[in-house]
mmCIF file of C-alpha atoms in Angstrom:
data_model
loop_
_atom_site.group_PDB
_atom_site.id
_atom_site.type_symbol
_atom_site.label_atom_id
_atom_site.label_comp_id
_atom_site.label_asym_id
_atom_site.label_seq_id
_atom_site.Cartn_x
_atom_site.Cartn_y
_atom_site.Cartn_z
ATOM 1 C CA UNK A 1254 -30.404 74.069 -34.791
ATOM 2 C CA UNK A 1255 -26.743 73.754 -33.351
ATOM 3 C CA UNK A 1256 -25.135 70.219 -33.444
ATOM 4 C CA UNK A 1257 -22.291 69.607 -31.191
ATOM 5 C CA UNK A 1258 -19.583 67.786 -33.015
ATOM 6 C CA UNK A 1259 -17.591 65.444 -30.246
ATOM 7 C CA UNK A 1260 -14.203 64.262 -31.167
ATOM 8 C CA UNK A 1261 -12.891 63.289 -27.418
ATOM 9 C CA UNK A 1262 -14.329 61.890 -24.523
ATOM 10 C CA UNK A 1263 -13.647 65.112 -22.833
ATOM 11 C CA UNK A 1264 -16.289 66.952 -24.688
ATOM 12 C CA UNK A 1265 -18.719 64.325 -23.590
ATOM 13 C CA UNK A 1266 -17.729 65.683 -19.870
ATOM 14 C CA UNK A 1267 -17.107 69.188 -19.999
ATOM 15 C CA UNK A 1268 -19.035 71.632 -17.928
ATOM 16 C CA UNK A 1269 -20.906 73.624 -20.343
ATOM 17 C CA UNK A 1270 -21.939 71.648 -23.523
ATOM 18 C CA UNK A 1271 -20.991 74.598 -26.254
ATOM 19 C CA UNK A 1272 -19.834 78.185 -26.244
ATOM 20 C CA UNK A 1273 -23.497 79.318 -26.665
ATOM 21 C CA UNK A 1274 -24.413 77.858 -23.018
ATOM 22 C CA UNK A 1275 -21.540 79.136 -21.383
ATOM 23 C CA UNK A 1276 -22.320 82.516 -22.630
ATOM 24 C CA UNK A 1277 -26.226 81.968 -21.752
ATOM 25 C CA UNK A 1278 -25.427 80.927 -18.138
ATOM 26 C CA UNK A 1279 -22.833 84.055 -17.832
ATOM 27 C CA UNK A 1280 -25.680 86.689 -18.963
ATOM 28 C CA UNK A 1281 -27.927 84.809 -16.545
ATOM 29 C CA UNK A 1282 -25.656 85.260 -13.573
ATOM 30 C CA UNK A 1283 -24.573 88.978 -14.623
ATOM 31 C CA UNK A 1284 -28.388 89.902 -14.350
ATOM 32 C CA UNK A 1285 -28.684 88.142 -11.025
ATOM 33 C CA UNK A 1286 -26.126 90.189 -9.867
ATOM 34 C CA UNK A 1287 -27.678 93.647 -11.440
ATOM 35 C CA UNK A 1288 -30.894 92.355 -9.929
ATOM 36 C CA UNK A 1289 -31.061 94.423 -6.743
ATOM 37 C CA UNK A 1290 -30.438 97.538 -8.792
ATOM 38 C CA UNK A 1291 -33.617 97.340 -10.186
ATOM 39 C CA UNK A 1292 -36.256 95.757 -7.768
ATOM 40 C CA UNK A 1293 -37.486 97.009 -4.481
ATOM 41 C CA UNK A 1294 -37.223 94.951 -1.313
ATOM 42 C CA UNK A 1295 -40.306 93.040 -1.421
ATOM 43 C CA UNK A 1296 -39.543 91.620 -4.818
ATOM 44 C CA UNK A 1297 -35.669 91.196 -3.903
ATOM 45 C CA UNK A 1298 -36.971 89.118 -0.928
ATOM 46 C CA UNK A 1299 -39.089 87.121 -3.325
ATOM 47 C CA UNK A 1300 -36.192 86.192 -5.387
ATOM 48 C CA UNK A 1301 -34.309 85.390 -2.419
ATOM 49 C CA UNK A 1302 -37.108 82.671 -1.303
ATOM 50 C CA UNK A 1303 -36.971 81.416 -4.527
ATOM 51 C CA UNK A 1304 -33.202 81.028 -4.290
ATOM 52 C CA UNK A 1305 -33.343 79.363 -0.987
ATOM 53 C CA UNK A 1306 -36.087 76.488 -2.311
ATOM 54 C CA UNK A 1307 -34.226 75.820 -5.241
ATOM 55 C CA UNK A 1308 -30.837 75.312 -3.093
ATOM 56 C CA UNK A 1309 -33.351 72.660 -1.259
ATOM 57 C CA UNK A 1310 -34.799 71.309 -4.584
ATOM 58 C CA UNK A 1311 -31.332 70.743 -5.683
ATOM 59 C CA UNK A 1312 -30.761 68.502 -2.402
ATOM 60 C CA UNK A 1313 -33.821 66.612 -2.677
ATOM 61 C CA UNK A 1314 -33.238 66.397 -6.846
ATOM 62 C CA UNK A 1315 -29.736 64.931 -6.026
ATOM 63 C CA UNK A 1316 -31.437 61.799 -4.047
ATOM 64 C CA UNK A 1317 -34.777 61.479 -5.554
ATOM 65 C CA UNK A 1318 -34.432 62.840 -9.426
ATOM 66 C CA UNK A 1319 -30.777 61.353 -9.732
ATOM 67 C CA UNK A 1320 -30.632 58.233 -7.877
ATOM 68 C CA UNK A 1321 -33.938 57.208 -7.860
ATOM 69 C CA UNK A 1322 -34.729 57.491 -3.743
ATOM 70 C CA UNK A 1323 -37.870 58.923 -2.718
ATOM 71 C CA UNK A 1324 -38.312 60.927 0.348
ATOM 72 C CA UNK A 1325 -40.842 62.759 1.880
ATOM 73 C CA UNK A 1326 -38.662 63.569 5.149
ATOM 74 C CA UNK A 1327 -36.312 66.147 4.144
ATOM 75 C CA UNK A 1328 -38.119 68.793 6.404
ATOM 76 C CA UNK A 1329 -36.011 67.045 9.300
ATOM 77 C CA UNK A 1330 -33.027 67.411 7.358
ATOM 78 C CA UNK A 1331 -33.940 71.347 6.996
ATOM 79 C CA UNK A 1332 -34.649 71.583 10.553
ATOM 80 C CA UNK A 1333 -31.323 69.936 11.392
ATOM 81 C CA UNK A 1334 -29.173 72.205 8.986
ATOM 82 C CA UNK A 1335 -30.848 75.313 10.460
ATOM 83 C CA UNK A 1336 -30.504 74.562 14.110
ATOM 84 C CA UNK A 1337 -26.865 73.206 13.935
ATOM 85 C CA UNK A 1338 -26.114 76.380 12.185
ATOM 86 C CA UNK A 1339 -27.467 78.605 14.971
ATOM 87 C CA UNK A 1340 -26.292 76.335 17.890
ATOM 88 C CA UNK A 1341 -22.626 76.652 16.308
ATOM 89 C CA UNK A 1342 -22.907 80.233 16.020
ATOM 90 C CA UNK A 1343 -24.060 80.679 19.655
ATOM 91 C CA UNK A 1344 -21.206 78.470 20.550
ATOM 92 C CA UNK A 1345 -18.822 80.874 19.590
ATOM 93 C CA UNK A 1346 -18.047 79.761 15.753
ATOM 94 C CA UNK A 1347 -17.851 82.707 13.172
ATOM 95 C CA UNK A 1348 -20.402 82.165 10.316
ATOM 96 C CA UNK A 1349 -17.658 81.211 7.867
ATOM 97 C CA UNK A 1350 -17.223 78.269 9.890
ATOM 98 C CA UNK A 1351 -20.533 77.139 11.135
ATOM 99 C CA UNK A 1352 -22.434 77.415 8.063
ATOM 100 C CA UNK A 1353 -20.136 74.933 6.231
ATOM 101 C CA UNK A 1354 -20.058 72.310 9.249
ATOM 102 C CA UNK A 1355 -24.017 72.449 9.435
ATOM 103 C CA UNK A 1356 -24.148 71.357 6.318
ATOM 104 C CA UNK A 1357 -21.261 68.687 6.699
ATOM 105 C CA UNK A 1358 -23.077 67.478 10.432
ATOM 106 C CA UNK A 1359 -26.523 67.001 8.384
ATOM 107 C CA UNK A 1360 -24.840 65.023 5.628
ATOM 108 C CA UNK A 1361 -22.983 62.528 7.998
ATOM 109 C CA UNK A 1362 -26.288 62.241 10.058
ATOM 110 C CA UNK A 1363 -28.277 61.780 6.717
ATOM 111 C CA UNK A 1364 -25.657 58.782 6.104
ATOM 112 C CA UNK A 1365 -26.193 57.230 9.329
ATOM 113 C CA UNK A 1366 -29.813 57.297 8.617
ATOM 114 C CA UNK A 1367 -29.515 55.976 5.348
ATOM 115 C CA UNK A 1368 -27.816 52.942 6.385
ATOM 116 C CA UNK A 1369 -31.174 51.132 7.516
ATOM 117 C CA UNK A 1370 -33.176 53.176 5.046
ATOM 118 C CA UNK A 1371 -31.447 52.081 2.053
ATOM 119 C CA UNK A 1372 -32.934 48.663 2.349
ATOM 120 C CA UNK A 1373 -36.132 49.742 1.515
ATOM 121 C CA UNK A 1374 -37.759 50.909 -2.010
ATOM 122 C CA UNK A 1375 -40.032 52.811 -3.280
ATOM 123 C CA UNK A 1376 -43.143 53.478 -1.458
ATOM 124 C CA UNK A 1377 -41.809 51.994 1.687
ATOM 125 C CA UNK A 1378 -38.769 54.365 1.808
ATOM 126 C CA UNK A 1379 -41.372 57.404 1.206
ATOM 127 C CA UNK A 1380 -43.234 55.966 4.570
ATOM 128 C CA UNK A 1381 -39.820 55.423 6.159
ATOM 129 C CA UNK A 1382 -38.581 59.231 5.859
ATOM 130 C CA UNK A 1383 -42.410 60.774 6.620
ATOM 131 C CA UNK A 1384 -41.868 58.929 9.957
ATOM 132 C CA UNK A 1385 -38.699 60.496 10.290
ATOM 133 C CA UNK A 1386 -40.042 64.109 9.338
ATOM 134 C CA UNK A 1387 -42.590 63.273 12.078
ATOM 135 C CA UNK A 1388 -40.419 62.125 14.633
ATOM 136 C CA UNK A 1389 -38.235 65.536 14.263
ATOM 137 C CA UNK A 1390 -41.143 67.922 15.481
ATOM 138 C CA UNK A 1391 -40.846 65.488 18.917
ATOM 139 C CA UNK A 1392 -37.049 65.574 18.935
ATOM 140 C CA UNK A 1393 -36.766 69.231 18.552
ATOM 141 C CA UNK A 1394 -39.240 70.037 21.721
ATOM 142 C CA UNK A 1395 -37.534 66.907 23.864
ATOM 143 C CA UNK A 1396 -34.015 68.849 23.074
ATOM 144 C CA UNK A 1397 -35.329 72.206 24.440
ATOM 145 C CA UNK A 1398 -32.096 73.442 26.136
ATOM 146 C CA UNK A 1399 -30.528 73.521 22.795
ATOM 147 C CA UNK A 1400 -33.514 74.049 20.280
ATOM 148 C CA UNK A 1401 -35.690 76.355 22.242
ATOM 149 C CA UNK A 1402 -38.527 73.717 22.069
ATOM 150 C CA UNK A 1403 -41.853 75.491 20.936
ATOM 151 C CA UNK A 1404 -40.215 79.182 21.802
ATOM 152 C CA UNK A 1405 -38.199 78.345 19.268
ATOM 153 C CA UNK A 1406 -34.932 80.477 18.689
ATOM 154 C CA UNK A 1407 -34.089 83.791 16.777
ATOM 155 C CA UNK A 1408 -30.981 83.510 14.543
ATOM 156 C CA UNK A 1409 -28.096 86.453 15.598
ATOM 157 C CA UNK A 1410 -27.525 88.436 12.229
ATOM 158 C CA UNK A 1411 -24.447 87.325 9.739
ATOM 159 C CA UNK A 1412 -20.923 88.747 10.161
ATOM 160 C CA UNK A 1413 -18.695 87.699 7.489
ATOM 161 C CA UNK A 1414 -15.040 89.178 8.289
ATOM 162 C CA UNK A 1415 -16.856 91.958 9.923
ATOM 163 C CA UNK A 1416 -19.379 92.681 7.114
ATOM 164 C CA UNK A 1417 -22.777 92.138 8.747
ATOM 165 C CA UNK A 1418 -25.570 90.583 7.085
ATOM 166 C CA UNK A 1419 -29.081 90.944 8.196
ATOM 167 C CA UNK A 1420 -32.318 89.842 6.198
ATOM 168 C CA UNK A 1421 -34.216 92.957 7.058
ATOM 169 C CA UNK A 1422 -32.104 95.866 7.409
ATOM 170 C CA UNK A 1423 -29.614 94.595 4.386
ATOM 171 C CA UNK A 1424 -31.697 92.729 1.825
ATOM 172 C CA UNK A 1425 -29.384 92.962 -0.715
ATOM 173 C CA UNK A 1426 -26.357 91.851 1.315
ATOM 174 C CA UNK A 1427 -28.312 88.495 2.218
ATOM 175 C CA UNK A 1428 -29.387 88.320 -1.530
ATOM 176 C CA UNK A 1429 -25.784 88.180 -2.728
ATOM 177 C CA UNK A 1430 -25.220 85.443 0.301
ATOM 178 C CA UNK A 1431 -27.810 83.245 -1.029
ATOM 179 C CA UNK A 1432 -27.373 83.753 -4.612
ATOM 180 C CA UNK A 1433 -23.371 82.701 -3.874
ATOM 181 C CA UNK A 1434 -24.674 79.812 -2.250
ATOM 182 C CA UNK A 1435 -26.823 78.822 -4.964
ATOM 183 C CA UNK A 1436 -24.123 79.149 -7.322
ATOM 184 C CA UNK A 1437 -21.721 76.731 -5.580
ATOM 185 C CA UNK A 1438 -24.486 74.454 -4.913
ATOM 186 C CA UNK A 1439 -25.445 74.312 -8.673
ATOM 187 C CA UNK A 1440 -22.044 73.831 -9.774
ATOM 188 C CA UNK A 1441 -21.295 71.043 -7.022
ATOM 189 C CA UNK A 1442 -24.167 69.360 -8.663
ATOM 190 C CA UNK A 1443 -23.245 69.958 -12.329
ATOM 191 C CA UNK A 1444 -19.799 68.478 -11.645
ATOM 192 C CA UNK A 1445 -20.996 65.558 -9.592
ATOM 193 C CA UNK A 1446 -22.867 64.752 -12.641
ATOM 194 C CA UNK A 1447 -19.848 64.516 -14.982
ATOM 195 C CA UNK A 1448 -17.901 62.456 -12.452
ATOM 196 C CA UNK A 1449 -18.290 58.674 -12.025
ATOM 197 C CA UNK A 1450 -20.196 59.055 -8.982
ATOM 198 C CA UNK A 1451 -22.920 60.826 -10.626
ATOM 199 C CA UNK A 1452 -23.188 58.283 -13.231
ATOM 200 C CA UNK A 1453 -23.359 55.683 -10.825
ATOM 201 C CA UNK A 1454 -26.259 57.484 -9.047
ATOM 202 C CA UNK A 1455 -27.880 57.622 -12.687
ATOM 203 C CA UNK A 1456 -27.366 53.481 -12.961
ATOM 204 C CA UNK A 1457 -28.593 52.757 -9.558
ATOM 205 C CA UNK A 1458 -31.645 54.801 -10.528
ATOM 206 C CA UNK A 1459 -32.307 53.285 -13.848
ATOM 207 C CA UNK A 1460 -32.112 49.736 -12.733
ATOM 208 C CA UNK A 1461 -30.021 48.268 -9.564
ATOM 209 C CA UNK A 1462 -29.330 45.032 -10.918
ATOM 210 C CA UNK A 1463 -27.925 46.123 -14.255
ATOM 211 C CA UNK A 1464 -26.042 48.552 -11.683
ATOM 212 C CA UNK A 1465 -24.835 45.865 -9.838
ATOM 213 C CA UNK A 1466 -23.779 43.679 -13.075
ATOM 214 C CA UNK A 1467 -21.509 47.010 -13.882
ATOM 215 C CA UNK A 1468 -20.016 46.902 -10.586
ATOM 216 C CA UNK A 1469 -21.513 49.814 -8.753
ATOM 217 C CA UNK A 1470 -21.791 49.135 -5.312
ATOM 218 C CA UNK A 1471 -25.841 49.797 -4.345
ATOM 219 C CA UNK A 1472 -25.851 50.334 -0.529
ATOM 220 C CA UNK A 1473 -22.352 52.613 -0.493
ATOM 221 C CA UNK A 1474 -23.930 55.020 -3.559
ATOM 222 C CA UNK A 1475 -27.226 55.156 -1.960
ATOM 223 C CA UNK A 1476 -25.857 56.237 1.287
ATOM 224 C CA UNK A 1477 -23.423 58.482 -0.636
ATOM 225 C CA UNK A 1478 -26.511 59.986 -2.249
ATOM 226 C CA UNK A 1479 -28.452 60.219 0.787
ATOM 227 C CA UNK A 1480 -25.494 62.261 2.542
ATOM 228 C CA UNK A 1481 -24.585 64.739 -0.281
ATOM 229 C CA UNK A 1482 -28.679 65.462 -0.484
ATOM 230 C CA UNK A 1483 -28.889 65.951 3.114
ATOM 231 C CA UNK A 1484 -25.771 68.284 3.117
ATOM 232 C CA UNK A 1485 -26.905 70.585 0.454
ATOM 233 C CA UNK A 1486 -30.565 70.620 1.891
ATOM 234 C CA UNK A 1487 -28.950 71.356 5.722
ATOM 235 C CA UNK A 1488 -27.218 74.759 3.830
ATOM 236 C CA UNK A 1489 -30.979 75.304 2.581
ATOM 237 C CA UNK A 1490 -32.507 75.089 5.922
ATOM 238 C CA UNK A 1491 -29.824 77.282 7.713
ATOM 239 C CA UNK A 1492 -30.471 80.161 4.788
ATOM 240 C CA UNK A 1493 -34.852 79.477 5.346
ATOM 241 C CA UNK A 1494 -33.792 80.135 9.067
ATOM 242 C CA UNK A 1495 -32.242 83.407 8.454
ATOM 243 C CA UNK A 1496 -34.787 84.205 5.931
ATOM 244 C CA UNK A 1497 -37.948 83.756 8.597
ATOM 245 C CA UNK A 1498 -36.339 85.600 11.328
ATOM 246 C CA UNK A 1499 -37.881 82.902 13.919
ATOM 247 C CA UNK A 1500 -38.089 79.466 13.831
ATOM 248 C CA UNK A 1501 -39.540 76.620 16.212
ATOM 249 C CA UNK A 1502 -40.701 73.072 15.799
ATOM 250 C CA UNK A 1503 -43.523 73.837 13.777
ATOM 251 C CA UNK A 1504 -41.483 75.522 11.112
ATOM 252 C CA UNK A 1505 -40.027 72.341 9.156
ATOM 253 C CA UNK A 1506 -43.179 70.428 9.182
ATOM 254 C CA UNK A 1507 -44.380 67.594 6.755
ATOM 255 C CA UNK A 1508 -46.250 70.118 4.529
ATOM 256 C CA UNK A 1509 -42.652 71.136 4.139
ATOM 257 C CA UNK A 1510 -41.391 67.841 2.721
ATOM 258 C CA UNK A 1511 -44.475 67.360 0.539
ATOM 259 C CA UNK A 1512 -44.264 70.603 -1.224
ATOM 260 C CA UNK A 1513 -40.287 70.175 -1.712
ATOM 261 C CA UNK A 1514 -41.451 66.853 -3.412
ATOM 262 C CA UNK A 1515 -43.955 68.278 -5.602
ATOM 263 C CA UNK A 1516 -41.880 70.954 -6.154
ATOM 264 C CA UNK A 1517 -39.242 68.771 -8.265
ATOM 265 C CA UNK A 1518 -41.688 66.812 -10.007
ATOM 266 C CA UNK A 1519 -43.486 70.189 -11.195
ATOM 267 C CA UNK A 1520 -39.787 71.801 -12.285
ATOM 268 C CA UNK A 1521 -38.832 68.236 -13.810
ATOM 269 C CA UNK A 1522 -37.224 65.348 -12.155
ATOM 270 C CA UNK A 1523 -33.535 64.696 -12.913
ATOM 271 C CA UNK A 1524 -32.387 68.127 -13.950
ATOM 272 C CA UNK A 1525 -30.857 70.847 -12.398
ATOM 273 C CA UNK A 1526 -33.169 73.648 -13.950
ATOM 274 C CA UNK A 1527 -36.123 71.814 -12.654
ATOM 275 C CA UNK A 1528 -35.006 72.543 -9.283
ATOM 276 C CA UNK A 1529 -35.046 76.302 -10.245
ATOM 277 C CA UNK A 1530 -38.264 76.219 -12.344
ATOM 278 C CA UNK A 1531 -40.439 74.238 -9.112
ATOM 279 C CA UNK A 1532 -38.905 76.862 -6.600
ATOM 280 C CA UNK A 1533 -40.401 79.378 -8.762
ATOM 281 C CA UNK A 1534 -43.708 77.886 -8.898
ATOM 282 C CA UNK A 1535 -43.649 77.247 -4.914
ATOM 283 C CA UNK A 1536 -42.455 80.771 -4.141
ATOM 284 C CA UNK A 1537 -44.506 83.015 -6.452
ATOM 285 C CA UNK A 1538 -47.742 80.687 -6.448
ATOM 286 C CA UNK A 1539 -49.072 82.473 -3.079
ATOM 287 C CA UNK A 1540 -48.281 85.836 -4.323
ATOM 288 C CA UNK A 1541 -50.326 85.088 -7.348
ATOM 289 C CA UNK A 1542 -53.181 83.785 -5.671
ATOM 290 C CA UNK A 1543 -53.284 86.742 -3.527
ATOM 291 C CA UNK A 1544 -53.313 88.971 -6.273
ATOM 292 C CA UNK A 1545 -55.847 87.337 -8.165
ATOM 293 C CA UNK A 1546 -58.146 87.131 -5.084
ATOM 294 C CA UNK A 1547 -57.527 91.090 -4.593
ATOM 295 C CA UNK A 1548 -58.355 91.316 -8.369
ATOM 296 C CA UNK A 1549 -61.805 89.311 -8.038
ATOM 297 C CA UNK A 1550 -62.515 91.621 -5.169
ATOM 298 C CA UNK A 1551 -62.224 89.152 -2.414
ATOM 299 C CA UNK A 1552 -61.525 90.389 0.941
ATOM 300 C CA UNK A 1553 -61.635 87.063 2.792
ATOM 301 C CA UNK A 1554 -59.128 84.616 2.562
ATOM 302 C CA UNK A 1555 -60.157 80.795 1.233
ATOM 303 C CA UNK A 1556 -58.969 78.180 3.636
ATOM 304 C CA UNK A 1557 -56.775 75.475 1.764
ATOM 305 C CA UNK A 1558 -56.708 77.416 -1.630
ATOM 306 C CA UNK A 1559 -53.054 77.843 -2.186
ATOM 307 C CA UNK A 1560 -52.844 73.686 -1.294
ATOM 308 C CA UNK A 1561 -55.934 72.852 -3.450
ATOM 309 C CA UNK A 1562 -54.179 74.966 -6.488
ATOM 310 C CA UNK A 1563 -50.819 73.331 -5.854
ATOM 311 C CA UNK A 1564 -52.447 69.817 -5.878
ATOM 312 C CA UNK A 1565 -54.578 70.414 -8.988
ATOM 313 C CA UNK A 1566 -51.277 71.781 -10.831
ATOM 314 C CA UNK A 1567 -49.245 68.717 -9.828
ATOM 315 C CA UNK A 1568 -52.095 66.448 -10.721
ATOM 316 C CA UNK A 1569 -52.264 68.082 -14.407
ATOM 317 C CA UNK A 1570 -48.444 67.777 -14.624
ATOM 318 C CA UNK A 1571 -48.719 63.777 -13.857
ATOM 319 C CA UNK A 1572 -51.412 63.410 -16.207
ATOM 320 C CA UNK A 1573 -50.232 65.511 -19.255
ATOM 321 C CA UNK A 1574 -46.353 66.183 -18.545
ATOM 322 C CA UNK A 1575 -44.836 63.935 -16.336
ATOM 323 C CA UNK A 1576 -41.386 65.346 -17.275
ATOM 324 C CA UNK A 1577 -42.256 68.835 -15.477
ATOM 325 C CA UNK A 1578 -41.745 72.318 -16.540
ATOM 326 C CA UNK A 1579 -38.450 71.778 -17.645
ATOM 327 C CA UNK A 1580 -39.459 68.517 -20.267
ATOM 328 C CA UNK A 1581 -42.007 70.738 -21.924
ATOM 329 C CA UNK A 1582 -39.433 73.213 -22.492
ATOM 330 C CA UNK A 1583 -36.834 70.637 -24.045
ATOM 331 C CA UNK A 1584 -40.088 69.756 -26.539
ATOM 332 C CA UNK A 1585 -40.928 73.300 -27.412
ATOM 333 C CA UNK A 1586 -37.453 74.341 -28.148
ATOM 334 C CA UNK A 1587 -36.633 70.723 -29.997
ATOM 335 C CA UNK A 1588 -39.679 71.142 -32.180
ATOM 336 C CA UNK A 1589 -38.929 74.842 -33.119
ATOM 337 C CA UNK A 1590 -35.357 73.726 -34.064
ATOM 338 C CA UNK A 1591 -36.487 70.986 -35.985
ATOM 339 C CA UNK A 1592 -39.301 72.853 -37.677
ATOM 340 C CA UNK A 1593 -40.838 72.417 -40.411
ATOM 341 C CA UNK A 1594 -39.845 68.661 -39.949
ATOM 342 C CA UNK A 1595 -41.111 67.731 -36.626
ATOM 343 C CA UNK A 1596 -43.256 64.650 -36.322
ATOM 344 C CA UNK A 1597 -46.348 65.193 -34.472
ATOM 345 C CA UNK A 1598 -45.723 61.903 -32.306
ATOM 346 C CA UNK A 1599 -42.014 62.309 -32.014
ATOM 347 C CA UNK A 1600 -42.698 62.891 -27.957
ATOM 348 C CA UNK A 1601 -44.983 60.162 -27.540
ATOM 349 C CA UNK A 1602 -44.420 58.469 -24.533
ATOM 350 C CA UNK A 1603 -43.753 54.748 -24.932
ATOM 351 C CA UNK A 1604 -44.937 51.943 -22.330
ATOM 352 C CA UNK A 1605 -41.652 50.270 -21.734
ATOM 353 C CA UNK A 1606 -39.815 48.933 -18.520
ATOM 354 C CA UNK A 1607 -36.730 47.016 -17.357
ATOM 355 C CA UNK A 1608 -37.223 43.057 -17.341
ATOM 356 C CA UNK A 1609 -34.274 43.035 -14.747
ATOM 357 C CA UNK A 1610 -36.543 45.137 -12.386
ATOM 358 C CA UNK A 1611 -38.546 41.707 -11.941
ATOM 359 C CA UNK A 1612 -35.850 40.045 -9.935
ATOM 360 C CA UNK A 1613 -35.961 42.755 -7.498
#
């Protein structure tokens, strides 16, 4: 069992808790860099899809898992990032400028939308964001001269300093691009958690009354969380557009928003690892069901099978493991580290609440 001996405040906010964690994540990055050498194009495309979903999960995790604001409208911000990136490139901007600007533009619009939305709490905020996701479909159709309407758009190949990157003809190059964006977003998220702003997000999530008493500006903190979350989600949307090869008003539907929320719940709310674990489930579940159907000898597709299985998985996690896959991994690791001194009820959930929340 590793024991972290902290002698200063700097030890409490360092990027990696210890050298073992640094070596572990370094080895993981090395494996990801070498992955195209051992995978065919199909499975490399699936891994790329996992990374794109993970970026989108990090965006929603920052808002829902870190600051406690439930959102069922993040598909609208995926669409905004996707269309913004394509329109900027069509206007003549290179990808190295259009891609960051698409995320920043999505974040700024998210802040504007957050100004009235942050007055709502819980289920009411979720309903408001659902309306936003539904409106996005109509807005895309109304702005047909820019968005292509129901006909949609076909993104041009990515060109970075003369190097062309295309999802189908150069899957390795596209994979490395997505991997680079994933690493940048993950490091941004991790450093944000170490900063005072990240701690303010956690304070607002746990108790707005207590956070106010500690001097946290609730409205400003929520708006900032909304903006940063939408920025990361916009980048994921731009990559989704390249991955799909074509998109229209039906690509980023309400189902995508619900899938995103279920993904971070299954993975584990409030953790970076949870976004990646949930992305693995979302990306590989359709393939697993397809393989299982083939093994059973069924040649016909079962309507709603994927949605039903995903919903069943979500219900089971809510009932038996609310902390998600990452929470279950932490419990297994802690049990192994403490064996044979682990107690049977050491992970029993306590029914507790903050009395200060009665004032809301």
